[in-house]
Tab-separated table of C-alpha atoms in Angstrom:
chain	number	residue	atom	x	y	z
A	27	MET	CA	0.050	-0.061	0.059
A	28	GLU	CA	2.891	2.526	0.725
A	29	ARG	CA	4.694	1.549	-2.349
A	30	CYS	CA	1.490	2.097	-4.497
A	31	SER	CA	0.836	5.510	-2.795
A	32	ARG	CA	4.401	6.682	-3.404
A	33	GLY	CA	4.034	5.736	-7.199
A	34	ALA	CA	0.715	7.717	-7.293
A	35	TRP	CA	2.518	10.634	-5.988
A	36	VAL	CA	5.259	10.243	-8.449
A	37	ALA	CA	2.781	10.271	-11.273
A	38	LEU	CA	0.984	13.222	-9.866
A	39	ALA	CA	4.173	15.261	-9.858
A	40	LEU	CA	5.075	14.314	-13.321
A	41	LEU	CA	1.641	15.148	-14.573
A	42	ALA	CA	1.690	18.726	-12.828
A	43	SER	CA	5.133	19.336	-14.333
A	44	LEU	CA	3.732	18.521	-17.682
A	45	ILE	CA	0.721	20.918	-17.090
A	46	ALA	CA	2.856	23.731	-15.738
A	47	ALA	CA	5.338	23.638	-18.466
A	48	PRO	CA	4.747	26.275	-21.231
A	49	LEU	CA	3.438	24.900	-24.482
A	50	ARG	CA	5.399	25.706	-27.668
A	51	ALA	CA	3.763	26.679	-30.909
A	52	GLN	CA	4.866	23.553	-32.556
A	53	ASP	CA	3.592	21.250	-29.756
A	54	ILE	CA	0.091	22.531	-30.234
A	55	PRO	CA	-2.038	19.612	-31.770
A	56	PRO	CA	-2.907	20.170	-35.333
A	57	ALA	CA	-6.665	20.264	-34.523
A	58	LEU	CA	-5.929	23.231	-32.240
A	59	ARG	CA	-3.490	25.269	-34.058
A	60	ASP	CA	-6.134	27.391	-35.974
A	61	TRP	CA	-7.660	28.470	-32.771
A	62	GLN	CA	-4.517	29.798	-31.358
A	63	GLY	CA	-5.381	33.441	-32.486
A	64	TRP	CA	-8.678	33.130	-30.923
A	65	VAL	CA	-7.472	31.998	-27.676
A	66	LEU	CA	-4.768	34.750	-27.455
A	67	HIS	CA	-6.951	37.489	-28.803
A	68	ASP	CA	-7.394	39.521	-25.374
A	69	VAL	CA	-3.708	38.656	-24.308
A	70	PRO	CA	-1.528	39.674	-27.209
A	71	GLU	CA	1.417	40.417	-24.657
A	72	GLN	CA	1.855	36.799	-24.468
A	73	ALA	CA	4.057	36.920	-27.334
A	74	CYS	CA	6.336	39.379	-25.560
A	75	PRO	CA	9.464	37.925	-23.444
A	76	LEU	CA	9.450	38.075	-19.795
A	77	LEU	CA	11.739	40.442	-17.862
A	78	ASN	CA	14.053	38.612	-15.628
A	79	SER	CA	15.667	41.683	-13.886
A	80	PRO	CA	15.618	42.827	-10.198
A	81	GLY	CA	12.578	44.442	-9.049
A	82	ALA	CA	10.350	43.252	-12.024
A	83	ALA	CA	7.134	41.740	-11.420
A	84	ASN	CA	6.599	38.024	-12.021
A	85	ASP	CA	4.487	38.705	-15.074
A	86	ALA	CA	6.377	41.738	-16.487
A	87	ARG	CA	6.834	41.555	-20.161
A	88	GLN	CA	8.843	43.875	-22.543
A	89	CYS	CA	6.828	44.210	-25.975
A	90	ALA	CA	8.422	47.516	-27.210
A	91	TRP	CA	12.057	47.601	-28.242
A	92	PRO	CA	13.199	51.154	-29.186
A	93	GLY	CA	16.521	51.334	-31.286
A	94	ARG	CA	18.874	54.523	-31.765
A	95	LEU	CA	17.361	57.918	-31.454
A	96	ALA	CA	18.830	60.450	-33.922
A	97	LEU	CA	17.942	64.063	-32.696
A	98	GLN	CA	19.040	67.398	-34.496
A	99	ALA	CA	18.168	70.546	-32.305
A	100	ASP	CA	18.596	74.119	-33.358
A	101	ALA	CA	17.133	77.452	-32.168
A	102	ALA	CA	13.631	76.857	-33.705
A	103	GLY	CA	13.054	73.257	-32.458
A	104	ALA	CA	14.228	69.671	-32.783
A	105	HIS	CA	13.595	66.906	-35.260
A	106	PHE	CA	14.008	63.201	-34.297
A	107	THR	CA	14.030	59.793	-35.848
A	108	LEU	CA	13.523	56.506	-33.851
A	109	GLN	CA	13.608	52.927	-34.990
A	110	VAL	CA	11.346	50.618	-32.860
A	111	ARG	CA	10.366	47.018	-32.858
A	112	LEU	CA	7.186	45.951	-31.055
A	113	ASP	CA	6.412	42.056	-30.606
A	114	ALA	CA	2.706	42.967	-29.748
A	115	PRO	CA	0.715	46.224	-29.866
A	116	GLY	CA	1.654	48.577	-27.271
A	117	TRP	CA	2.909	52.056	-26.194
A	118	VAL	CA	6.032	53.645	-27.343
A	119	ALA	CA	7.257	56.758	-25.355
A	120	LEU	CA	8.731	59.630	-27.340
A	121	PRO	CA	11.057	62.376	-26.440
A	122	GLY	CA	9.578	65.545	-24.901
A	123	ASP	CA	7.071	66.344	-22.318
A	124	ALA	CA	3.853	68.297	-21.614
A	125	HIS	CA	5.882	71.658	-22.361
A	126	ASP	CA	7.708	70.306	-25.152
A	127	TRP	CA	5.161	68.275	-27.063
A	128	PRO	CA	6.090	66.232	-30.073
A	129	GLN	CA	4.263	67.451	-33.400
A	130	GLN	CA	3.875	66.258	-36.767
A	131	VAL	CA	4.874	62.705	-36.008
A	132	HIS	CA	4.780	60.198	-38.727
A	133	VAL	CA	5.025	56.278	-38.393
A	134	ASP	CA	6.371	54.668	-41.576
A	135	GLY	CA	5.301	57.954	-43.401
A	136	GLN	CA	1.779	58.055	-42.120
A	137	LEU	CA	0.641	60.875	-39.697
A	138	GLN	CA	0.234	59.525	-36.324
A	139	PRO	CA	-1.699	61.159	-33.220
A	140	VAL	CA	0.585	61.703	-30.130
A	141	LEU	CA	-1.243	60.915	-26.771
A	142	ALA	CA	-0.392	61.049	-23.365
A	143	HIS	CA	0.157	57.774	-21.660
A	144	ARG	CA	1.668	57.862	-17.999
A	145	GLU	CA	2.029	61.529	-18.265
A	146	GLN	CA	4.554	61.077	-21.385
A	147	PRO	CA	3.885	61.573	-25.067
A	148	SER	CA	3.622	58.230	-26.666
A	149	LEU	CA	2.161	56.403	-29.643
A	150	ARG	CA	0.022	53.299	-29.940
A	151	LEU	CA	1.536	51.119	-32.478
A	152	GLY	CA	0.896	47.659	-33.736
A	153	ALA	CA	3.294	44.511	-33.812
A	154	GLY	CA	6.306	44.660	-36.128
A	155	GLY	CA	9.062	47.363	-36.940
A	156	HIS	CA	8.308	50.986	-37.457
A	157	ARG	CA	10.328	54.045	-38.416
A	158	VAL	CA	9.081	57.195	-36.297
A	159	GLU	CA	9.670	60.657	-37.256
A	160	GLY	CA	8.557	63.848	-35.574
A	161	ALA	CA	9.463	67.430	-34.618
A	162	ILE	CA	9.374	69.644	-31.352
A	163	SER	CA	9.049	73.371	-31.864
A	164	TRP	CA	10.010	75.840	-29.280
A	165	ALA	CA	10.406	79.894	-29.115
A	166	THR	CA	13.610	79.509	-26.905
A	167	ARG	CA	15.599	76.308	-26.871
A	168	PRO	CA	15.774	74.861	-23.601
A	169	SER	CA	18.922	73.445	-21.881
A	170	THR	CA	17.544	70.099	-21.428
A	171	LEU	CA	14.915	67.888	-23.054
A	172	ALA	CA	13.034	65.006	-21.455
A	173	LEU	CA	13.790	61.677	-22.625
A	174	PRO	CA	12.000	58.291	-21.742
A	175	PRO	CA	14.108	55.870	-19.970
A	176	SER	CA	13.425	53.134	-22.674
A	177	ILE	CA	15.582	54.858	-25.204
A	178	ALA	CA	19.283	54.273	-24.191
A	179	LEU	CA	21.055	54.969	-27.572
A	180	VAL	CA	21.060	58.644	-28.810
A	181	ASP	CA	22.859	60.431	-31.547
A	182	LEU	CA	22.689	64.257	-30.884
A	183	SER	CA	23.627	67.161	-33.050
A	184	ILE	CA	23.227	70.782	-32.044
A	185	ASP	CA	23.056	73.484	-34.840
A	186	GLY	CA	24.104	70.830	-37.313
A	187	VAL	CA	27.443	69.874	-35.078
A	188	PRO	CA	27.649	66.101	-33.620
A	189	VAL	CA	27.797	66.104	-29.741
A	190	GLU	CA	30.511	63.605	-28.881
A	191	HIS	CA	30.096	63.558	-25.297
A	192	ILE	CA	26.284	63.345	-24.529
A	193	GLU	CA	25.282	64.351	-20.877
A	194	ARG	CA	22.165	62.811	-19.585
A	195	ASN	CA	20.898	63.304	-15.937
A	196	GLY	CA	18.260	60.859	-15.110
A	197	ASN	CA	15.318	61.340	-17.762
A	198	ARG	CA	16.934	64.912	-19.112
A	199	LEU	CA	19.092	65.085	-21.995
A	200	THR	CA	21.409	68.091	-21.851
A	201	LEU	CA	21.387	69.680	-25.179
A	202	GLY	CA	25.013	70.779	-25.095
A	203	GLU	CA	26.574	73.887	-24.399
A	204	ALA	CA	25.447	75.335	-27.824
A	205	ALA	CA	21.806	75.067	-26.385
A	206	ALA	CA	22.506	77.336	-23.391
A	207	ALA	CA	20.358	80.414	-24.667
A	208	ALA	CA	21.242	84.016	-23.477
A	209	ARG	CA	20.172	84.734	-19.975
A	210	ALA	CA	16.642	86.213	-20.030
A	211	ALA	CA	16.175	89.760	-18.269
A	212	ASP	CA	14.623	89.812	-14.881
A	213	ALA	CA	10.852	90.035	-15.205
A	214	LEU	CA	8.109	89.855	-12.621
A	215	SER	CA	4.237	89.790	-13.395
A	216	LEU	CA	1.708	89.250	-10.539
A	217	ARG	CA	-2.068	88.701	-10.489
A	218	VAL	CA	-4.034	88.858	-7.199
A	219	TYR	CA	-7.421	86.920	-6.727
A	220	ARG	CA	-9.370	87.477	-3.204
A	221	GLN	CA	-12.366	85.667	-1.557
A	222	LEU	CA	-13.938	87.374	1.024
A	223	VAL	CA	-16.400	85.271	3.048
A	224	ASP	CA	-18.848	86.870	5.352
A	225	GLY	CA	-19.053	85.181	8.988
A	226	LEU	CA	-17.865	85.166	12.630
A	227	PRO	CA	-15.276	86.536	11.868
A	228	PRO	CA	-15.125	87.189	8.144
A	229	THR	CA	-12.163	85.619	6.361
A	230	LEU	CA	-10.252	86.738	3.404
A	231	GLU	CA	-8.123	84.268	1.275
A	232	THR	CA	-5.580	85.815	-1.077
A	233	ARG	CA	-4.013	84.007	-3.975
A	234	LEU	CA	-1.014	85.529	-5.656
A	235	GLN	CA	-0.166	84.036	-9.270
A	236	ILE	CA	3.374	84.889	-10.045
A	237	ASN	CA	5.143	84.591	-13.448
A	238	VAL	CA	8.977	84.954	-13.010
A	239	ALA	CA	11.610	85.329	-15.555
A	240	GLY	CA	15.422	85.646	-15.190
A	241	THR	CA	17.673	84.753	-12.390
A	242	ALA	CA	16.950	83.400	-8.859
A	243	ARG	CA	16.265	86.402	-6.422
A	244	GLU	CA	14.606	87.629	-3.517
A	245	GLN	CA	11.636	90.179	-3.655
A	246	LEU	CA	9.623	92.156	-1.208
A	247	LEU	CA	5.898	92.391	-2.289
A	248	GLY	CA	3.082	94.219	-0.646
A	249	PRO	CA	1.647	95.087	1.960
A	250	ALA	CA	-0.459	92.208	1.062
A	251	LEU	CA	-3.482	92.866	3.153
A	252	PRO	CA	-5.976	95.548	3.398
A	253	ALA	CA	-6.550	97.562	6.587
A	254	GLY	CA	-8.532	95.733	9.189
A	255	PHE	CA	-7.211	92.059	8.496
A	256	VAL	CA	-4.736	90.077	10.332
A	257	ALA	CA	-2.884	87.072	8.533
A	258	THR	CA	-3.616	83.533	9.753
A	259	ALA	CA	-1.887	81.328	7.405
A	260	LEU	CA	0.648	81.243	4.346
A	261	SER	CA	1.471	78.643	2.011
A	262	GLY	CA	2.508	78.085	-1.406
A	263	ASP	CA	5.170	76.968	-4.110
A	264	LEU	CA	7.963	79.365	-3.246
A	265	PRO	CA	9.670	80.038	0.146
A	266	ALA	CA	7.975	82.969	1.557
A	267	ARG	CA	7.790	85.074	4.983
A	268	LEU	CA	5.355	87.669	6.203
A	269	GLU	CA	7.172	90.634	7.660
A	270	SER	CA	6.100	92.592	10.327
A	271	ASP	CA	4.998	95.477	8.135
A	272	GLY	CA	2.755	93.251	6.275
A	273	ARG	CA	4.963	92.808	3.138
A	274	LEU	CA	5.836	89.462	1.797
A	275	ARG	CA	9.393	88.401	1.193
A	276	VAL	CA	9.584	85.832	-1.462
A	277	GLN	CA	12.513	83.642	-2.856
A	278	LEU	CA	11.870	84.009	-6.780
A	279	ARG	CA	13.008	81.446	-9.219
A	280	PRO	CA	11.756	81.428	-12.959
A	281	GLY	CA	8.574	79.565	-13.596
A	282	GLN	CA	4.818	80.136	-12.698
A	283	TRP	CA	3.870	79.851	-9.060
A	284	THR	CA	0.966	80.445	-6.556
A	285	ILE	CA	1.071	81.632	-3.069
A	286	THR	CA	-1.979	81.689	-0.670
A	287	LEU	CA	-2.393	84.020	2.146
A	288	ASP	CA	-5.293	83.460	4.730
A	289	ALA	CA	-6.556	86.395	7.000
A	290	ARG	CA	-9.379	87.401	9.315
A	291	ALA	CA	-11.130	90.446	9.886
A	292	THR	CA	-10.523	92.334	13.239
A	293	THR	CA	-13.923	94.219	12.993
A	294	PRO	CA	-17.536	93.510	11.640
A	295	LEU	CA	-17.543	93.439	8.006
A	296	ALA	CA	-19.218	96.606	6.417
A	297	GLY	CA	-17.005	97.295	3.432
A	298	VAL	CA	-13.369	97.259	2.099
A	299	THR	CA	-11.222	99.829	0.531
A	300	TRP	CA	-7.689	98.891	-0.791
A	301	LYS	CA	-5.040	101.164	-1.921
A	302	PRO	CA	-2.475	99.191	-4.114
A	303	PRO	CA	1.091	99.368	-2.923
A	304	GLY	CA	2.478	100.167	-6.331
A	305	ALA	CA	4.538	97.847	-8.835
A	306	PRO	CA	5.193	95.103	-9.047
A	307	TRP	CA	1.764	94.804	-7.371
A	308	PRO	CA	-1.202	95.071	-9.957
A	309	ALA	CA	-3.077	98.310	-9.803
A	310	GLN	CA	-6.467	96.342	-10.025
A	311	GLU	CA	-7.433	93.074	-8.122
A	312	VAL	CA	-10.387	90.904	-8.459
A	313	TRP	CA	-12.301	89.988	-5.314
A	314	SER	CA	-15.027	87.213	-5.130
A	315	TYR	CA	-17.739	87.452	-2.134
A	316	ALA	CA	-19.551	84.662	-0.348
A	317	ASP	CA	-22.139	85.523	2.119
A	318	ASP	CA	-23.156	83.333	5.066
A	319	THR	CA	-27.089	83.113	5.084
A	320	ASP	CA	-27.080	81.375	8.315
A	321	LEU	CA	-25.836	84.490	9.865
A	322	ARG	CA	-27.429	87.204	8.005
A	323	GLY	CA	-28.630	88.408	4.591
A	324	THR	CA	-26.308	90.608	2.869
A	325	ARG	CA	-25.640	92.268	-0.561
A	326	VAL	CA	-22.431	93.729	-2.039
A	327	GLU	CA	-22.204	96.662	-4.153
A	328	GLY	CA	-18.870	97.357	-6.209
A	329	GLN	CA	-17.579	97.296	-9.624
A	330	GLY	CA	-18.934	93.831	-10.850
A	331	VAL	CA	-16.928	91.678	-13.458
A	332	ASP	CA	-17.471	88.525	-15.251
A	333	ALA	CA	-15.677	85.740	-13.201
A	334	SER	CA	-14.771	83.434	-15.981
A	335	ARG	CA	-13.301	86.066	-18.064
A	336	ALA	CA	-11.266	87.624	-15.283
A	337	GLY	CA	-9.382	84.398	-14.541
A	338	VAL	CA	-10.885	83.748	-11.122
A	339	PRO	CA	-10.021	80.283	-9.698
A	340	ALA	CA	-12.211	77.586	-10.804
A	341	ASP	CA	-13.411	77.046	-7.139
A	342	TRP	CA	-14.604	80.494	-6.786
A	343	LEU	CA	-16.594	80.739	-10.194
A	344	SER	CA	-20.031	80.327	-8.559
A	345	PHE	CA	-19.362	83.471	-6.360
A	346	PRO	CA	-20.083	86.969	-7.701
A	347	ALA	CA	-16.934	88.823	-8.631
A	348	PHE	CA	-15.742	92.548	-8.311
A	349	ALA	CA	-12.708	94.586	-9.478
A	350	VAL	CA	-11.116	96.578	-6.731
A	351	ASP	CA	-8.735	99.394	-7.071
A	352	ALA	CA	-7.788	102.528	-5.662
A	353	SER	CA	-11.127	104.174	-6.675
A	354	HIS	CA	-13.496	101.202	-6.277
A	355	GLY	CA	-14.158	99.088	-3.157
A	356	LEU	CA	-16.591	96.973	-1.783
A	357	ALA	CA	-19.643	97.818	0.300
A	358	VAL	CA	-21.437	95.012	2.447
A	359	ILE	CA	-25.111	96.120	3.163
A	360	GLU	CA	-26.907	94.028	5.694
A	361	GLY	CA	-30.378	92.887	5.089
A	362	ASN	CA	-31.815	91.163	8.241
A	363	ARG	CA	-30.585	88.985	10.922
A	364	GLY	CA	-32.434	85.467	11.728
A	365	ASP	CA	-36.313	86.354	11.566
A	366	GLN	CA	-36.194	90.169	12.332
A	367	GLY	CA	-39.674	91.563	12.181
A	368	GLY	CA	-41.191	88.085	11.565
A	369	GLN	CA	-39.957	87.981	7.997
A	370	GLY	CA	-38.648	84.632	8.115
A	371	ASP	CA	-39.038	81.587	5.592
A	372	GLN	CA	-42.774	80.669	5.409
A	373	LEU	CA	-43.063	77.183	4.047
A	374	GLN	CA	-46.000	74.602	3.650
A	375	LEU	CA	-45.420	70.961	3.075
A	376	GLN	CA	-48.027	68.630	1.411
A	377	ARG	CA	-46.717	65.036	1.438
A	378	GLU	CA	-48.037	62.051	0.068
A	379	LEU	CA	-46.621	58.774	1.638
A	380	TRP	CA	-46.604	55.128	0.257
A	381	LEU	CA	-45.642	52.093	2.453
A	382	ASP	CA	-43.783	49.217	0.809
A	383	PHE	CA	-45.625	45.737	0.630
A	384	ASP	CA	-42.985	44.551	3.110
A	385	GLY	CA	-43.801	47.437	5.636
A	386	ARG	CA	-40.134	48.265	5.696
A	387	GLY	CA	-39.693	51.299	3.406
A	388	LEU	CA	-41.393	54.579	2.774
A	389	SER	CA	-41.667	56.344	-0.393
A	390	ALA	CA	-42.798	59.991	-0.264
A	391	VAL	CA	-43.813	62.815	-2.987
A	392	ASP	CA	-43.446	66.295	-1.503
A	393	ARG	CA	-44.686	69.648	-2.608
A	394	LEU	CA	-43.225	72.709	-0.685
A	395	THR	CA	-44.687	76.065	-1.427
A	396	GLY	CA	-44.007	79.368	0.315
A	397	THR	CA	-41.461	82.178	0.215
A	398	LEU	CA	-37.603	81.834	1.054
A	399	ARG	CA	-36.226	85.026	2.533
A	400	HIS	CA	-33.044	83.603	4.189
A	401	HIS	CA	-32.101	80.214	2.680
A	402	GLN	CA	-30.990	79.613	-0.918
A	403	ARG	CA	-30.396	75.826	-0.329
A	404	LEU	CA	-32.581	73.071	1.054
A	405	ASP	CA	-31.357	70.093	2.538
A	406	VAL	CA	-32.850	66.815	3.614
A	407	GLY	CA	-31.539	64.880	6.775
A	408	ALA	CA	-31.208	61.277	7.534
A	409	PRO	CA	-32.912	58.819	7.245
A	410	TRP	CA	-34.694	60.446	4.430
A	411	GLN	CA	-32.776	60.416	1.056
A	412	LEU	CA	-33.720	62.962	-1.622
A	413	GLN	CA	-33.959	61.291	-4.895
A	414	ARG	CA	-35.480	63.990	-7.300
A	415	ALA	CA	-36.365	67.717	-7.389
A	416	GLU	CA	-37.933	69.962	-9.830
A	417	GLN	CA	-39.618	73.430	-9.735
A	418	GLY	CA	-41.621	74.923	-12.458
A	419	GLY	CA	-41.274	71.789	-14.434
A	420	GLN	CA	-37.551	71.999	-14.560
A	421	PRO	CA	-35.562	69.339	-12.835
A	422	LEU	CA	-32.937	70.474	-10.210
A	423	LEU	CA	-29.506	69.093	-9.517
A	424	ILE	CA	-29.219	67.439	-6.312
A	425	SER	CA	-25.730	67.998	-4.692
A	426	GLN	CA	-24.062	67.193	-1.425
A	427	GLY	CA	-23.590	70.114	1.092
A	428	LYS	CA	-20.775	70.649	3.419
A	429	ASP	CA	-22.283	68.553	6.159
A	430	GLY	CA	-22.888	65.588	3.781
A	431	ARG	CA	-26.683	65.983	3.440
A	432	SER	CA	-28.061	65.971	0.032
A	433	GLY	CA	-30.081	68.940	-1.177
A	434	VAL	CA	-30.910	71.469	-3.923
A	435	GLU	CA	-29.797	75.141	-4.714
A	436	LEU	CA	-32.522	77.771	-5.204
A	437	ARG	CA	-32.291	81.278	-6.546
A	438	GLN	CA	-35.939	82.370	-6.490
A	439	GLN	CA	-37.762	83.461	-3.355
A	440	ALA	CA	-41.205	82.142	-4.689
A	441	LEU	CA	-41.070	78.402	-3.975
A	442	ASP	CA	-43.224	75.792	-5.400
A	443	LEU	CA	-40.900	72.590	-5.193
A	444	ARG	CA	-41.765	69.176	-5.943
A	445	ALA	CA	-39.638	66.409	-4.824
A	446	GLY	CA	-39.262	62.556	-4.299
A	447	LEU	CA	-37.886	61.192	-0.983
A	448	ARG	CA	-37.051	57.687	0.251
A	449	VAL	CA	-36.484	55.797	3.325
A	450	ALA	CA	-35.186	52.408	2.749
A	451	SER	CA	-35.724	51.096	6.233
A	452	HIS	CA	-37.273	52.409	9.376
A	453	GLY	CA	-37.655	51.587	12.889
A	454	GLY	CA	-39.281	53.602	15.484
A	455	SER	CA	-40.209	57.358	14.965
A	456	LEU	CA	-39.444	59.276	11.912
A	457	PRO	CA	-38.855	63.060	11.374
A	458	SER	CA	-42.141	64.397	10.368
A	459	GLY	CA	-40.667	66.885	7.630
A	460	GLY	CA	-36.900	65.664	6.870
A	461	TRP	CA	-36.314	69.154	5.273
A	462	GLN	CA	-33.711	70.933	7.292
A	463	ILE	CA	-35.666	74.101	7.652
A	464	PRO	CA	-38.678	75.275	9.748
A	465	LEU	CA	-42.238	74.466	8.359
A	466	GLU	CA	-45.251	76.456	8.982
A	467	GLY	CA	-47.328	73.348	8.530
A	468	ILE	CA	-47.434	69.640	7.123
A	469	ASP	CA	-50.396	67.965	5.518
A	470	ALA	CA	-49.549	64.330	5.029
A	471	SER	CA	-51.581	61.305	3.529
A	472	LEU	CA	-50.354	57.782	3.993
A	473	HIS	CA	-51.267	55.145	1.507
A	474	LEU	CA	-51.235	51.477	3.065
A	475	PRO	CA	-50.927	48.437	0.924
A	476	PRO	CA	-53.684	45.885	1.481
A	477	GLY	CA	-53.544	44.135	4.685
A	478	TYR	CA	-52.195	47.053	6.685
A	479	ARG	CA	-54.062	49.651	8.881
A	480	LEU	CA	-52.850	52.636	10.680
A	481	VAL	CA	-53.252	52.333	14.456
A	482	GLY	CA	-52.197	55.713	15.421
A	483	ALA	CA	-49.868	58.604	14.678
A	484	ARG	CA	-48.028	59.984	17.577
A	485	GLY	CA	-47.058	63.717	17.520
A	486	VAL	CA	-49.622	64.697	14.898
A	487	ASP	CA	-52.473	67.425	15.457
A	488	ARG	CA	-54.884	65.033	13.981
A	489	SER	CA	-55.156	61.721	12.146
A	490	PRO	CA	-58.833	61.136	11.254
A	491	ASP	CA	-58.467	57.879	9.421
A	492	SER	CA	-56.255	56.035	12.099
A	493	TRP	CA	-57.814	53.186	14.112
A	494	ILE	CA	-57.557	55.023	17.513
A	495	ALA	CA	-58.978	58.340	16.078
A	496	GLN	CA	-62.133	56.531	14.894
A	497	TRP	CA	-62.990	55.630	18.651
A	498	THR	CA	-65.517	57.670	20.205
A	499	LEU	CA	-66.389	58.413	23.848
A	500	LEU	CA	-69.405	56.251	23.624
A	501	ASP	CA	-67.436	53.420	22.114
A	502	LEU	CA	-64.802	53.411	24.947
A	503	PHE	CA	-67.823	53.534	27.689
A	504	VAL	CA	-69.504	50.480	25.954
A	505	VAL	CA	-66.188	48.433	26.060
A	506	ALA	CA	-65.401	49.469	29.579
A	507	LEU	CA	-69.042	48.293	30.720
A	508	ILE	CA	-68.660	45.076	28.734
A	509	ALA	CA	-65.276	44.536	30.414
A	510	LEU	CA	-66.746	45.127	33.941
A	511	LEU	CA	-69.744	42.810	33.423
A	512	ALA	CA	-67.398	40.025	31.909
A	513	GLY	CA	-65.136	40.557	35.103
A	514	ARG	CA	-68.200	40.020	37.311
């Protein structure tokens, strides 16, 4: 018995080794050879050799094999030629980057689009050998050019002169001493955008968009804040420090950078005046204003501008924008606080409720009517879920607020909103309205499936169709009398 078991284990081991061994093309049975392409249709990389290098994954395969890159660069641009062979369809990385993008790229004489793959300009090519030709244009010849690590052999010439000793730092190819352009003159341009947010206290966020040319240097900018504001935070792409006199000391280097300065107001917000400190600070700034409707109702008077045309940051485009300079400021005019004079939001809710056949969930169709004076957003609290909303026959976009609740944005005071809500499962009591806003009144109708009856509704003013509400004083007296007699 032991000998037989050992023989069985040997046979199983031999069978496993045969199954695990890769099958060569010539070993495929003749009846299955015509199916080879069909089987490998979704895995063309199986024709590529496996990588056996340190750090490579177990199934890593190399399909593209770039040859020698011939690159000729001059003051107007560069022209390159690359020979490449692919064992299967795949991506081939090209020289250049997002700033120096290859153009007019031809593959075997045919124009081919260049796509971004893994943040590199690349071509999607089929299996076989290909000749790739392309050009890169620039206004000023850079000192280095991005080169993918897959390209190892490079023939470089600058202004028609071959470069014998090619210098390459990481993925950057040095374009030789002849590529060093004349030093650009020192230049600095500055654009300032601010967002003023009403609150307790009011806050001001300043974003400085800086464009630097020339040498690396240190620059004093500002004062950066208007009177009545105190800085709370400073961040950005460049080393910067806020001096005691309110000016920004920034270490500049060539490029485009952004610095953000946060501040808070020291007095109640009633208006802002700003006197530009002079060059290089711009003579005019663009301010965005965000009010706090939970605190008070306000409106702003100033020189309005189109936010999208003024270059306002994308996350501020939903707020009104104003141009602020030495002669034009902002005036914040307060409307009312809370429910001054009894002029609060006055809303009525009419609701139709349907109970699921299993008794677990509820569906509701709401109609909210009335006047909105303080709120421009209506949210729905858990466990209610807002599924659809429309006003005036037009569907409204359901978005998520800062507290995670779903709701809709409204721009008109007169409200006639129709919405669909859902409670997937409920247990115990439910919020009567679900809307996160005071309601003047709620009129609800509950539709029950066959076999159900409403026993009672706790917390409502009246529920005439419930089982408890249909009992009269006479009914209770008769039941009590019968119970008494039965007890006797």
